[in-house]
Amino acid sequence: MEHKNINVKLKVWRQKNSKEKGSFETYNANNISQEMSFLEMFDVLNEQLIVEGKDPVAFDHDCREGICGMCSMYINGRPHGPWQANTTCQLHMRAFNDGDTIVVEPWRANAFPVVKDLMVDRSAFDRVIQAGGYISVNTGNAVDANALPVDKAKADAAFAAAACIGCGACVAACKNSSAMLFVSAKAAHLNQLPQGEPEKKTRVINMVAQMDKEGFGACTNTGACEAVCPKEISITNIARLNADYAVASLTATK
Amino acid sequence: MTFKQMFTSTIGKKLVMGLTGLFLISFLIIHVSINATIFADLFNPDDNGTMFNKAAHFMASTVLIRILEVGLMGGILLHIIQGYMLTLQNKKARSTGYAVEMGNKGSKWYSRSMGLLGTLLLLFFILHFSHFWVPARFTEAGLEMPVEYNGVLMHDMFGLMKATFSELWVVVAYIVACISLFWHLLHGFQSAFRTIGVNNNRYLLLLNSIGWGFSVLVSLLFALMPVAMYLKWIE
């Protein structure tokens, strides 16, 4: 594989805090190795800004191995950039060519207010989880497989849904800023397993109520969320949540 | 959990959209089937719209159908009002937009344009109702000369269609509406089933194909009606 360094022009959203209006600033990032991740490229840019006595660009990051869900950049019109099933930290500069202009924006949704620059406050997701994304009792150690039978297909579907890292790319991509892919993944993960089943109805009712309270839009099944999800969570989870919600709300006893 | 809480939640509102949408789809099947009887003229030159006029008369004179008609109007209104309210609510969820839009990377343009396509259909309904529904039910404009079959006097709806579709701009407007209907149905058909909770992938795939077939067939049949009359394939 060819190793080379490239020069790119960055148009980055700068915003001091959640109250002030932001705007785009243009920076040149020169001599960037294509082996660098997108965030490493931003580290280089920030070093450069610090040397120049300027305020570095604030952005969220933590594990830098694609599993924590912290990185959240909207790159050239797509959450997490051009690669499929990928987080920003796992996006590498070989995705770009020498001389490219890259536009970097924060997630845009009123439920995710900008904290600074490219950082947004995603605690709305935490509150949705607090509303029902848990099992009330300690489920203890892993039991013998024959003590608690689980249908393989359901276990697989729950596991696939549990892969959601809560990064919020689904909200960022959705034209309605709907959080349905996230909420449905978290509900599907617990609802399909025997430990989560007893609280299924209250879980979906409470999580959906909190989701609405946070100001996320409604799902119109466009599929944009699924297309950008770094963990390829299926929108079939949304249809499943729709069914579970209808049953739960129609059969609720109070 | 009250019914109010259910139906004011985002999922509840979408459920109303999905259910009314499917109800309107079921109406389209009836509508296109009955109107397709105008093509009987192509196979039997003596028909002259007899089959269509009789079918229209049956629909207009059957009590059950008239009761369903009230439900239909209610369904259309609910679908329109709820649709606009949801569109506004969804727009409000993002006050600052993106400098670079995602566009078609990940979703189809028509799935993101249901409000626009629906608005075109609403404008068309105003035209369409004034052409046929209002004269047939209330004003009798253009229907002054009844036709008689087996001693029963009926509205000459076939004649009204021929007169209406003799103007080019009307035909063009109807074709534009049929194109809007096609895209609206293409997303709406499968989206409605997802919204009411169909989550079995085998059925979702099947419904996707049926949705394609349904959207093409219904829109094409409807579009052929004004065209056939304007070009005098049917006289």
Short mmCIF file of C-alpha atoms in Angstrom, two decimals:
data_model
loop_
_atom_site.label_atom_id
_atom_site.label_comp_id
_atom_site.label_asym_id
_atom_site.label_seq_id
_atom_site.Cartn_x
_atom_site.Cartn_y
_atom_site.Cartn_z
CA MET A 1 0.00 0.00 0.00
CA GLU A 2 1.21 3.46 -0.85
CA HIS A 3 2.27 5.63 2.11
CA LYS A 4 2.18 9.34 1.61
CA ASN A 5 1.58 12.63 3.31
CA ILE A 6 -1.16 15.01 2.19
CA ASN A 7 -2.22 18.60 2.68
CA VAL A 8 -5.88 19.27 3.40
CA LYS A 9 -7.94 22.37 4.04
CA LEU A 10 -10.33 22.13 7.00
CA LYS A 11 -13.51 24.13 7.45
CA VAL A 12 -14.27 23.64 11.13
CA TRP A 13 -17.26 24.85 13.13
CA ARG A 14 -16.05 27.07 15.99
CA GLN A 15 -18.43 28.07 18.76
CA LYS A 16 -17.29 29.43 22.16
CA ASN A 17 -20.20 28.03 24.17
CA SER A 18 -23.81 26.98 23.88
CA LYS A 19 -25.08 30.56 24.02
CA GLU A 20 -22.89 32.29 21.44
CA LYS A 21 -23.36 31.98 17.73
CA GLY A 22 -20.72 29.95 15.96
CA SER A 23 -19.15 30.13 12.52
CA PHE A 24 -16.76 28.24 10.27
CA GLU A 25 -13.00 28.81 10.46
CA THR A 26 -10.65 27.59 7.77
CA TYR A 27 -7.37 25.90 8.66
CA ASN A 28 -4.63 24.27 6.62
CA ALA A 29 -3.44 20.93 7.90
CA ASN A 30 -0.19 20.22 6.09
CA ASN A 31 2.04 17.19 5.83
CA ILE A 32 -0.62 14.86 7.28
CA SER A 33 0.27 11.18 7.11
CA GLN A 34 -2.48 9.12 5.50
CA GLU A 35 -1.87 6.57 8.25
CA MET A 36 -3.25 9.03 10.81
CA SER A 37 -6.76 8.74 12.10
CA PHE A 38 -9.05 11.73 11.63
CA LEU A 39 -8.72 12.59 15.32
CA GLU A 40 -4.91 12.38 15.18
CA MET A 41 -5.07 14.86 12.32
CA PHE A 42 -7.07 17.13 14.66
CA ASP A 43 -4.42 16.60 17.38
CA VAL A 44 -1.79 17.86 14.92
CA LEU A 45 -3.98 20.84 14.06
CA ASN A 46 -4.51 21.64 17.75
CA GLU A 47 -0.74 21.47 18.48
CA GLN A 48 -0.30 23.93 15.65
CA LEU A 49 -3.03 26.23 17.07
CA ILE A 50 -1.50 26.10 20.55
CA VAL A 51 1.92 27.07 19.15
CA GLU A 52 0.23 29.97 17.37
CA GLY A 53 -1.36 31.01 20.68
CA LYS A 54 -4.88 30.24 19.46
CA ASP A 55 -7.68 28.32 21.11
CA PRO A 56 -7.53 24.62 20.09
CA VAL A 57 -10.61 22.97 18.58
CA ALA A 58 -12.69 21.17 21.23
CA PHE A 59 -13.91 17.73 20.22
CA ASP A 60 -15.12 14.63 22.07
CA HIS A 61 -12.99 11.48 22.10
CA ASP A 62 -12.11 8.73 24.51
CA CYS A 63 -11.19 5.16 23.52
CA ARG A 64 -10.13 5.91 19.96
CA GLU A 65 -10.82 2.30 19.05
CA GLY A 66 -14.42 2.62 17.91
CA ILE A 67 -16.25 1.27 20.95
CA CYS A 68 -16.92 4.13 23.38
CA GLY A 69 -19.21 6.30 21.27
CA MET A 70 -17.62 9.61 22.24
CA CYS A 71 -16.30 10.88 18.90
CA SER A 72 -18.96 12.75 17.05
CA MET A 73 -17.92 14.71 13.99
CA TYR A 74 -20.16 15.37 11.00
CA ILE A 75 -17.65 15.20 8.16
CA ASN A 76 -18.46 16.34 4.62
CA GLY A 77 -22.18 15.86 5.10
CA ARG A 78 -22.06 12.51 6.88
CA PRO A 79 -21.80 11.58 10.56
CA HIS A 80 -18.43 9.88 11.21
CA GLY A 81 -17.29 10.65 7.66
CA PRO A 82 -17.35 8.76 4.38
CA TRP A 83 -16.61 5.20 5.50
CA GLN A 84 -19.30 2.62 6.17
CA ALA A 85 -19.80 1.15 9.69
CA ASN A 86 -17.09 3.35 11.11
CA THR A 87 -16.50 5.87 13.89
CA THR A 88 -14.62 9.15 13.44
CA CYS A 89 -11.66 7.81 15.44
CA GLN A 90 -11.41 4.84 13.09
CA LEU A 91 -11.63 7.02 9.99
CA HIS A 92 -8.17 7.35 8.49
CA MET A 93 -6.75 10.11 6.39
CA ARG A 94 -6.35 7.72 3.45
CA ALA A 95 -10.06 8.35 2.96
CA PHE A 96 -9.03 11.77 1.64
CA ASN A 97 -6.88 13.06 -1.18
CA ASP A 98 -4.21 15.72 -1.30
CA GLY A 99 -5.79 19.17 -1.59
CA ASP A 100 -9.24 18.14 -0.35
CA THR A 101 -11.41 20.58 1.58
CA ILE A 102 -13.06 18.84 4.53
CA VAL A 103 -16.06 20.42 6.26
CA VAL A 104 -16.41 19.39 9.91
CA GLU A 105 -19.56 20.20 11.88
CA PRO A 106 -20.95 19.13 15.26
CA TRP A 107 -24.04 16.88 15.52
CA ARG A 108 -27.03 19.13 14.84
CA ALA A 109 -30.11 18.54 16.99
CA ASN A 110 -31.79 20.73 19.56
CA ALA A 111 -31.70 17.79 21.97
CA PHE A 112 -27.88 17.80 21.56
CA PRO A 113 -26.88 21.42 22.32
CA VAL A 114 -23.34 22.41 21.31
CA VAL A 115 -21.06 22.69 24.36
CA LYS A 116 -18.08 24.05 22.44
CA ASP A 117 -16.89 23.78 18.84
CA LEU A 118 -17.49 20.15 17.82
CA MET A 119 -18.58 18.93 21.27
CA VAL A 120 -22.27 18.38 21.91
CA ASP A 121 -24.12 17.51 25.10
CA ARG A 122 -25.56 14.03 24.64
CA SER A 123 -26.86 13.61 28.20
CA ALA A 124 -30.37 13.36 26.70
CA PHE A 125 -29.37 9.77 25.83
CA ASP A 126 -28.34 9.14 29.44
CA ARG A 127 -31.74 10.32 30.64
CA VAL A 128 -33.49 7.99 28.16
CA ILE A 129 -31.45 5.09 29.59
CA GLN A 130 -32.27 6.22 33.15
CA ALA A 131 -35.97 6.14 32.22
CA GLY A 132 -35.95 2.41 31.43
CA GLY A 133 -32.80 1.12 29.80
CA TYR A 134 -31.94 -1.18 32.68
CA ILE A 135 -33.01 -4.28 34.59
CA SER A 136 -34.18 -3.48 38.14
CA VAL A 137 -32.66 -6.50 39.83
CA ASN A 138 -29.13 -7.82 39.97
CA THR A 139 -29.05 -10.60 37.39
CA GLY A 140 -26.07 -12.23 39.09
CA ASN A 141 -23.40 -14.36 37.49
CA ALA A 142 -23.81 -16.12 34.16
CA VAL A 143 -25.94 -19.19 34.86
CA ASP A 144 -25.67 -22.63 33.25
CA ALA A 145 -26.91 -22.44 29.68
CA ASN A 146 -29.52 -25.13 30.36
CA ALA A 147 -30.87 -23.29 33.43
CA LEU A 148 -32.16 -20.31 31.46
CA PRO A 149 -32.94 -21.26 27.87
CA VAL A 150 -32.75 -18.42 25.32
CA ASP A 151 -33.82 -18.75 21.71
CA LYS A 152 -30.71 -18.41 19.53
CA ALA A 153 -32.36 -16.01 17.08
CA LYS A 154 -33.48 -13.73 19.91
CA ALA A 155 -30.08 -13.88 21.59
CA ASP A 156 -28.45 -12.90 18.28
CA ALA A 157 -30.91 -10.02 17.71
CA ALA A 158 -30.41 -8.78 21.29
CA PHE A 159 -26.64 -8.99 20.90
CA ALA A 160 -26.72 -7.11 17.59
CA ALA A 161 -28.84 -4.37 19.21
CA ALA A 162 -26.54 -4.26 22.24
CA ALA A 163 -23.68 -3.26 19.92
CA CYS A 164 -25.08 0.32 19.94
CA ILE A 165 -22.44 2.62 21.43
CA GLY A 166 -24.83 5.57 21.86
CA CYS A 167 -22.76 7.95 19.74
CA GLY A 168 -25.80 9.78 18.37
CA ALA A 169 -24.92 9.50 14.67
CA CYS A 170 -28.49 8.29 14.06
CA VAL A 171 -29.88 11.55 15.47
CA ALA A 172 -27.32 13.58 13.54
CA ALA A 173 -28.21 11.88 10.25
CA CYS A 174 -31.99 11.91 10.65
CA LYS A 175 -33.79 14.79 8.99
CA ASN A 176 -36.15 14.81 12.00
CA SER A 177 -33.36 14.45 14.59
CA SER A 178 -35.17 11.32 15.72
CA ALA A 179 -33.53 9.14 18.35
CA MET A 180 -35.61 6.08 17.46
CA LEU A 181 -32.67 3.95 16.29
CA PHE A 182 -30.86 4.49 19.60
CA VAL A 183 -33.94 3.99 21.78
CA SER A 184 -35.11 0.95 19.80
CA ALA A 185 -31.66 -0.65 20.00
CA LYS A 186 -31.49 -0.16 23.75
CA ALA A 187 -35.03 -1.50 24.19
CA ALA A 188 -34.47 -4.44 21.81
CA HIS A 189 -31.29 -5.40 23.63
CA LEU A 190 -33.10 -5.91 26.96
CA ASN A 191 -36.65 -6.78 25.86
CA GLN A 192 -35.68 -9.94 24.00
CA LEU A 193 -33.79 -11.58 26.84
CA PRO A 194 -35.44 -13.39 29.78
CA GLN A 195 -33.93 -11.00 32.33
CA GLY A 196 -35.36 -7.95 30.57
CA GLU A 197 -38.72 -9.39 29.55
CA PRO A 198 -40.66 -8.77 32.83
CA GLU A 199 -40.19 -4.99 32.60
CA LYS A 200 -40.66 -4.78 28.83
CA LYS A 201 -43.89 -2.77 28.84
CA THR A 202 -42.91 -0.13 31.39
CA ARG A 203 -39.49 0.08 29.77
CA VAL A 204 -40.76 1.00 26.31
CA ILE A 205 -43.41 3.39 27.65
CA ASN A 206 -40.95 5.24 29.89
CA MET A 207 -38.08 5.34 27.39
CA VAL A 208 -40.32 6.67 24.62
CA ALA A 209 -41.85 9.26 26.97
CA GLN A 210 -38.36 10.49 27.92
CA MET A 211 -37.26 10.48 24.28
CA ASP A 212 -40.20 12.75 23.40
CA LYS A 213 -39.52 14.97 26.42
CA GLU A 214 -35.96 15.54 25.24
CA GLY A 215 -37.28 16.99 21.98
CA PHE A 216 -36.20 14.38 19.45
CA GLY A 217 -38.36 14.20 16.33
CA ALA A 218 -40.57 11.33 15.10
CA CYS A 219 -39.27 8.49 12.94
CA THR A 220 -40.34 8.65 9.30
CA ASN A 221 -38.50 5.47 8.25
CA THR A 222 -36.11 7.17 5.82
CA GLY A 223 -33.28 4.83 6.78
CA ALA A 224 -30.57 7.51 7.06
CA CYS A 225 -29.80 6.40 10.66
CA GLU A 226 -29.11 2.81 9.68
CA ALA A 227 -26.90 3.95 6.80
CA VAL A 228 -24.55 5.92 9.05
CA CYS A 229 -24.62 3.75 12.18
CA PRO A 230 -21.04 2.74 13.05
CA LYS A 231 -22.40 -0.49 14.54
CA GLU A 232 -24.88 -1.16 11.70
CA ILE A 233 -27.89 -1.30 14.02
CA SER A 234 -30.86 -2.37 11.89
CA ILE A 235 -33.95 -0.16 11.55
CA THR A 236 -35.97 -3.34 12.04
CA ASN A 237 -35.42 -2.54 15.74
CA ILE A 238 -37.52 0.59 15.20
CA ALA A 239 -40.40 -1.44 13.77
CA ARG A 240 -40.07 -3.79 16.75
CA LEU A 241 -40.21 -0.86 19.18
CA ASN A 242 -43.29 0.48 17.34
CA ALA A 243 -45.02 -2.88 17.86
CA ASP A 244 -43.91 -3.18 21.50
CA TYR A 245 -44.97 0.39 22.23
CA ALA A 246 -48.42 -0.09 20.67
CA VAL A 247 -49.01 -3.28 22.67
CA ALA A 248 -47.59 -1.79 25.90
CA SER A 249 -49.59 1.42 25.74
CA LEU A 250 -52.84 -0.28 24.71
CA THR A 251 -52.64 -2.94 27.42
CA ALA A 252 -51.21 -0.81 30.23
CA THR A 253 -53.43 -1.11 33.30
CA LYS A 254 -52.80 2.38 34.63
CA MET B 1 -50.64 5.57 30.41
CA THR B 2 -53.73 7.31 29.08
CA PHE B 3 -54.94 7.15 25.48
CA LYS B 4 -54.05 10.83 25.27
CA GLN B 5 -50.47 10.09 26.28
CA MET B 6 -50.33 7.32 23.71
CA PHE B 7 -51.67 9.31 20.81
CA THR B 8 -49.62 12.43 21.58
CA SER B 9 -46.35 10.49 21.73
CA THR B 10 -44.23 10.55 18.56
CA ILE B 11 -44.89 6.83 18.01
CA GLY B 12 -48.63 7.31 18.62
CA LYS B 13 -48.79 10.16 16.11
CA LYS B 14 -46.96 8.06 13.56
CA LEU B 15 -49.33 5.20 14.26
CA VAL B 16 -52.22 7.48 13.31
CA MET B 17 -50.36 8.42 10.10
CA GLY B 18 -49.72 4.77 9.28
CA LEU B 19 -53.25 3.56 9.98
CA THR B 20 -54.95 6.41 8.11
CA GLY B 21 -52.44 5.91 5.29
CA LEU B 22 -53.32 2.23 5.00
CA PHE B 23 -57.02 3.11 5.11
CA LEU B 24 -56.51 5.57 2.25
CA ILE B 25 -54.54 2.91 0.36
CA SER B 26 -57.49 0.53 0.71
CA PHE B 27 -59.71 3.29 -0.68
CA LEU B 28 -57.35 3.75 -3.64
CA ILE B 29 -57.82 0.08 -4.54
CA ILE B 30 -61.60 0.61 -4.72
CA HIS B 31 -61.25 3.94 -6.51
CA VAL B 32 -58.86 2.73 -9.19
CA SER B 33 -60.82 -0.51 -9.74
CA ILE B 34 -64.11 1.28 -10.30
CA ASN B 35 -62.61 3.98 -12.49
CA ALA B 36 -60.76 1.37 -14.55
CA THR B 37 -64.17 0.26 -15.84
CA ILE B 38 -63.96 3.22 -18.26
CA PHE B 39 -61.51 1.04 -20.19
CA ALA B 40 -64.38 -1.39 -20.90
CA ASP B 41 -64.97 0.93 -23.85
CA LEU B 42 -61.70 -0.28 -25.40
CA PHE B 43 -62.97 -3.86 -25.52
CA ASN B 44 -66.63 -3.23 -26.21
CA PRO B 45 -67.36 -0.25 -28.51
CA ASP B 46 -71.01 -0.32 -27.41
CA ASP B 47 -70.09 0.28 -23.76
CA ASN B 48 -69.88 4.09 -23.95
CA GLY B 49 -69.19 4.29 -20.26
CA THR B 50 -72.19 2.16 -19.26
CA MET B 51 -70.18 -0.06 -16.94
CA PHE B 52 -68.53 2.95 -15.28
CA ASN B 53 -71.73 4.93 -14.88
CA LYS B 54 -73.48 1.94 -13.30
CA ALA B 55 -70.57 1.35 -10.91
CA ALA B 56 -70.51 5.05 -9.95
CA HIS B 57 -74.27 4.95 -9.41
CA PHE B 58 -73.93 1.90 -7.19
CA MET B 59 -71.32 3.67 -5.07
CA ALA B 60 -73.43 6.82 -4.82
CA SER B 61 -76.68 5.06 -3.98
CA THR B 62 -75.50 2.45 -1.46
CA VAL B 63 -76.00 3.52 2.15
CA LEU B 64 -73.00 1.59 3.50
CA ILE B 65 -70.70 3.24 0.95
CA ARG B 66 -72.02 6.69 1.86
CA ILE B 67 -71.30 6.00 5.53
CA LEU B 68 -67.80 4.83 4.61
CA GLU B 69 -67.41 8.04 2.60
CA VAL B 70 -67.77 10.06 5.81
CA GLY B 71 -65.06 7.90 7.38
CA LEU B 72 -62.91 8.42 4.30
CA MET B 73 -63.15 12.20 4.52
CA GLY B 74 -62.32 11.98 8.22
CA GLY B 75 -59.34 9.77 7.40
CA ILE B 76 -58.05 12.17 4.74
CA LEU B 77 -58.39 15.15 7.08
CA LEU B 78 -56.70 13.34 9.95
CA HIS B 79 -53.85 12.21 7.67
CA ILE B 80 -53.35 15.76 6.35
CA ILE B 81 -53.57 17.59 9.69
CA GLN B 82 -51.48 15.05 11.58
CA GLY B 83 -48.96 15.04 8.70
CA TYR B 84 -48.47 18.81 8.84
CA MET B 85 -48.28 18.83 12.63
CA LEU B 86 -45.66 16.08 12.62
CA THR B 87 -43.66 17.82 9.89
CA LEU B 88 -43.61 21.01 11.97
CA GLN B 89 -42.67 19.12 15.13
CA ASN B 90 -39.86 17.31 13.29
CA LYS B 91 -38.56 20.55 11.79
CA LYS B 92 -38.47 22.11 15.26
CA ALA B 93 -36.11 19.37 16.48
CA ARG B 94 -33.21 20.98 14.58
CA SER B 95 -33.04 24.80 14.52
CA THR B 96 -29.48 25.02 13.14
CA GLY B 97 -29.02 23.01 9.98
CA TYR B 98 -25.89 21.58 8.39
CA ALA B 99 -23.64 23.46 5.97
CA VAL B 100 -23.19 20.25 4.00
CA GLU B 101 -26.43 18.28 3.81
CA MET B 102 -26.43 14.48 3.77
CA GLY B 103 -28.74 14.49 0.78
CA ASN B 104 -29.17 11.05 -0.77
CA LYS B 105 -26.31 9.44 1.17
CA GLY B 106 -28.35 6.92 3.11
CA SER B 107 -31.94 7.79 2.33
CA LYS B 108 -34.13 8.23 -0.72
CA TRP B 109 -35.23 11.75 -1.64
CA TYR B 110 -38.90 10.79 -1.71
CA SER B 111 -38.75 9.34 1.80
CA ARG B 112 -37.60 12.77 2.98
CA SER B 113 -40.16 14.64 0.86
CA MET B 114 -43.46 13.18 2.07
CA GLY B 115 -44.62 16.62 3.24
CA LEU B 116 -43.95 18.18 -0.14
CA LEU B 117 -45.48 15.27 -2.08
CA GLY B 118 -48.47 15.30 0.27
CA THR B 119 -48.93 19.03 -0.26
CA LEU B 120 -48.97 18.52 -4.04
CA LEU B 121 -51.61 15.83 -3.53
CA LEU B 122 -53.64 18.16 -1.29
CA LEU B 123 -53.61 20.86 -3.99
CA PHE B 124 -54.66 18.21 -6.49
CA PHE B 125 -57.54 17.11 -4.24
CA ILE B 126 -58.98 20.63 -4.31
CA LEU B 127 -58.98 20.48 -8.11
CA HIS B 128 -60.17 16.88 -8.24
CA PHE B 129 -63.03 17.36 -5.75
CA SER B 130 -64.24 20.43 -7.62
CA HIS B 131 -64.20 18.43 -10.88
CA PHE B 132 -66.12 15.37 -9.74
CA TRP B 133 -67.08 15.00 -6.10
CA VAL B 134 -68.74 18.40 -5.64
CA PRO B 135 -70.83 18.17 -8.88
CA ALA B 136 -71.85 14.55 -8.17
CA ARG B 137 -72.89 15.19 -4.56
CA PHE B 138 -74.03 18.81 -4.51
CA THR B 139 -74.10 21.11 -7.52
CA GLU B 140 -74.83 18.77 -10.47
CA ALA B 141 -72.69 21.12 -12.59
CA GLY B 142 -71.96 19.33 -15.86
CA LEU B 143 -74.32 16.51 -14.90
CA GLU B 144 -77.58 18.16 -16.03
CA MET B 145 -78.25 15.42 -18.61
CA PRO B 146 -78.80 12.08 -16.80
CA VAL B 147 -78.39 8.77 -18.56
CA GLU B 148 -80.97 6.00 -18.31
CA TYR B 149 -80.15 2.33 -17.92
CA ASN B 150 -83.03 -0.17 -17.47
CA GLY B 151 -85.35 2.65 -16.49
CA VAL B 152 -83.03 4.04 -13.78
CA LEU B 153 -81.75 7.62 -14.17
CA MET B 154 -78.07 8.01 -13.33
CA HIS B 155 -75.43 10.72 -13.39
CA ASP B 156 -73.42 10.66 -16.62
CA MET B 157 -70.06 10.59 -14.78
CA PHE B 158 -68.44 9.19 -17.93
CA GLY B 159 -69.57 12.23 -19.87
CA LEU B 160 -68.29 14.53 -17.13
CA MET B 161 -64.90 12.80 -17.27
CA LYS B 162 -64.73 13.23 -21.05
CA ALA B 163 -65.61 16.91 -20.76
CA THR B 164 -63.14 17.50 -17.92
CA PHE B 165 -60.28 15.76 -19.66
CA SER B 166 -60.73 17.58 -22.95
CA GLU B 167 -58.54 20.38 -21.58
CA LEU B 168 -54.79 19.91 -21.80
CA TRP B 169 -53.87 21.73 -18.57
CA VAL B 170 -56.23 19.51 -16.59
CA VAL B 171 -54.64 16.38 -18.06
CA VAL B 172 -51.16 17.71 -17.24
CA ALA B 173 -52.21 18.54 -13.65
CA TYR B 174 -53.60 15.03 -13.21
CA ILE B 175 -50.41 13.46 -14.54
CA VAL B 176 -48.30 15.56 -12.14
CA ALA B 177 -50.58 14.41 -9.31
CA CYS B 178 -50.18 10.76 -10.35
CA ILE B 179 -46.39 11.15 -10.31
CA SER B 180 -46.60 12.68 -6.81
CA LEU B 181 -48.90 9.86 -5.77
CA PHE B 182 -46.39 7.30 -7.04
CA TRP B 183 -43.51 8.66 -4.93
CA HIS B 184 -45.78 9.25 -1.93
CA LEU B 185 -47.02 5.66 -2.06
CA LEU B 186 -43.59 4.21 -2.74
CA HIS B 187 -42.38 5.39 0.66
CA GLY B 188 -45.74 5.49 2.43
CA PHE B 189 -46.78 1.91 1.71
CA GLN B 190 -43.79 0.20 3.32
CA SER B 191 -43.31 2.91 5.95
CA ALA B 192 -46.89 2.45 7.18
CA PHE B 193 -46.29 -1.23 7.85
CA ARG B 194 -43.06 -0.50 9.73
CA THR B 195 -44.89 2.11 11.79
CA ILE B 196 -47.66 -0.26 12.79
CA GLY B 197 -44.94 -2.62 13.93
CA VAL B 198 -44.31 -5.24 11.23
CA ASN B 199 -40.75 -6.26 12.11
CA ASN B 200 -40.38 -9.65 10.49
CA ASN B 201 -37.78 -9.18 7.75
CA ARG B 202 -39.40 -11.77 5.49
CA TYR B 203 -42.64 -9.79 5.49
CA LEU B 204 -40.87 -6.43 5.27
CA LEU B 205 -39.12 -7.57 2.09
CA LEU B 206 -42.37 -8.90 0.67
CA LEU B 207 -44.21 -5.67 1.58
CA ASN B 208 -41.46 -3.66 -0.09
CA SER B 209 -42.02 -5.51 -3.36
CA ILE B 210 -45.81 -5.30 -3.05
CA GLY B 211 -45.43 -1.58 -2.33
CA TRP B 212 -43.44 -1.08 -5.53
CA GLY B 213 -45.98 -3.02 -7.59
CA PHE B 214 -48.93 -1.25 -5.98
CA SER B 215 -47.43 2.23 -6.45
CA VAL B 216 -46.62 1.64 -10.12
CA LEU B 217 -49.94 -0.02 -10.95
CA VAL B 218 -52.23 2.45 -9.19
CA SER B 219 -50.42 5.59 -10.38
CA LEU B 220 -50.14 4.32 -13.94
CA LEU B 221 -53.80 3.30 -14.16
CA PHE B 222 -54.93 6.66 -12.76
CA ALA B 223 -52.62 8.56 -15.14
CA LEU B 224 -53.89 6.59 -18.14
CA MET B 225 -57.48 7.73 -17.52
CA PRO B 226 -57.13 11.43 -18.41
CA VAL B 227 -54.61 10.57 -21.13
CA ALA B 228 -56.93 8.01 -22.74
CA MET B 229 -59.80 10.49 -22.75
CA TYR B 230 -57.74 13.44 -23.98
CA LEU B 231 -56.28 11.39 -26.84
CA LYS B 232 -59.75 9.98 -27.54
CA TRP B 233 -58.71 6.35 -27.12
CA ILE B 234 -61.98 6.18 -25.23
CA GLU B 235 -65.03 7.97 -26.64
#
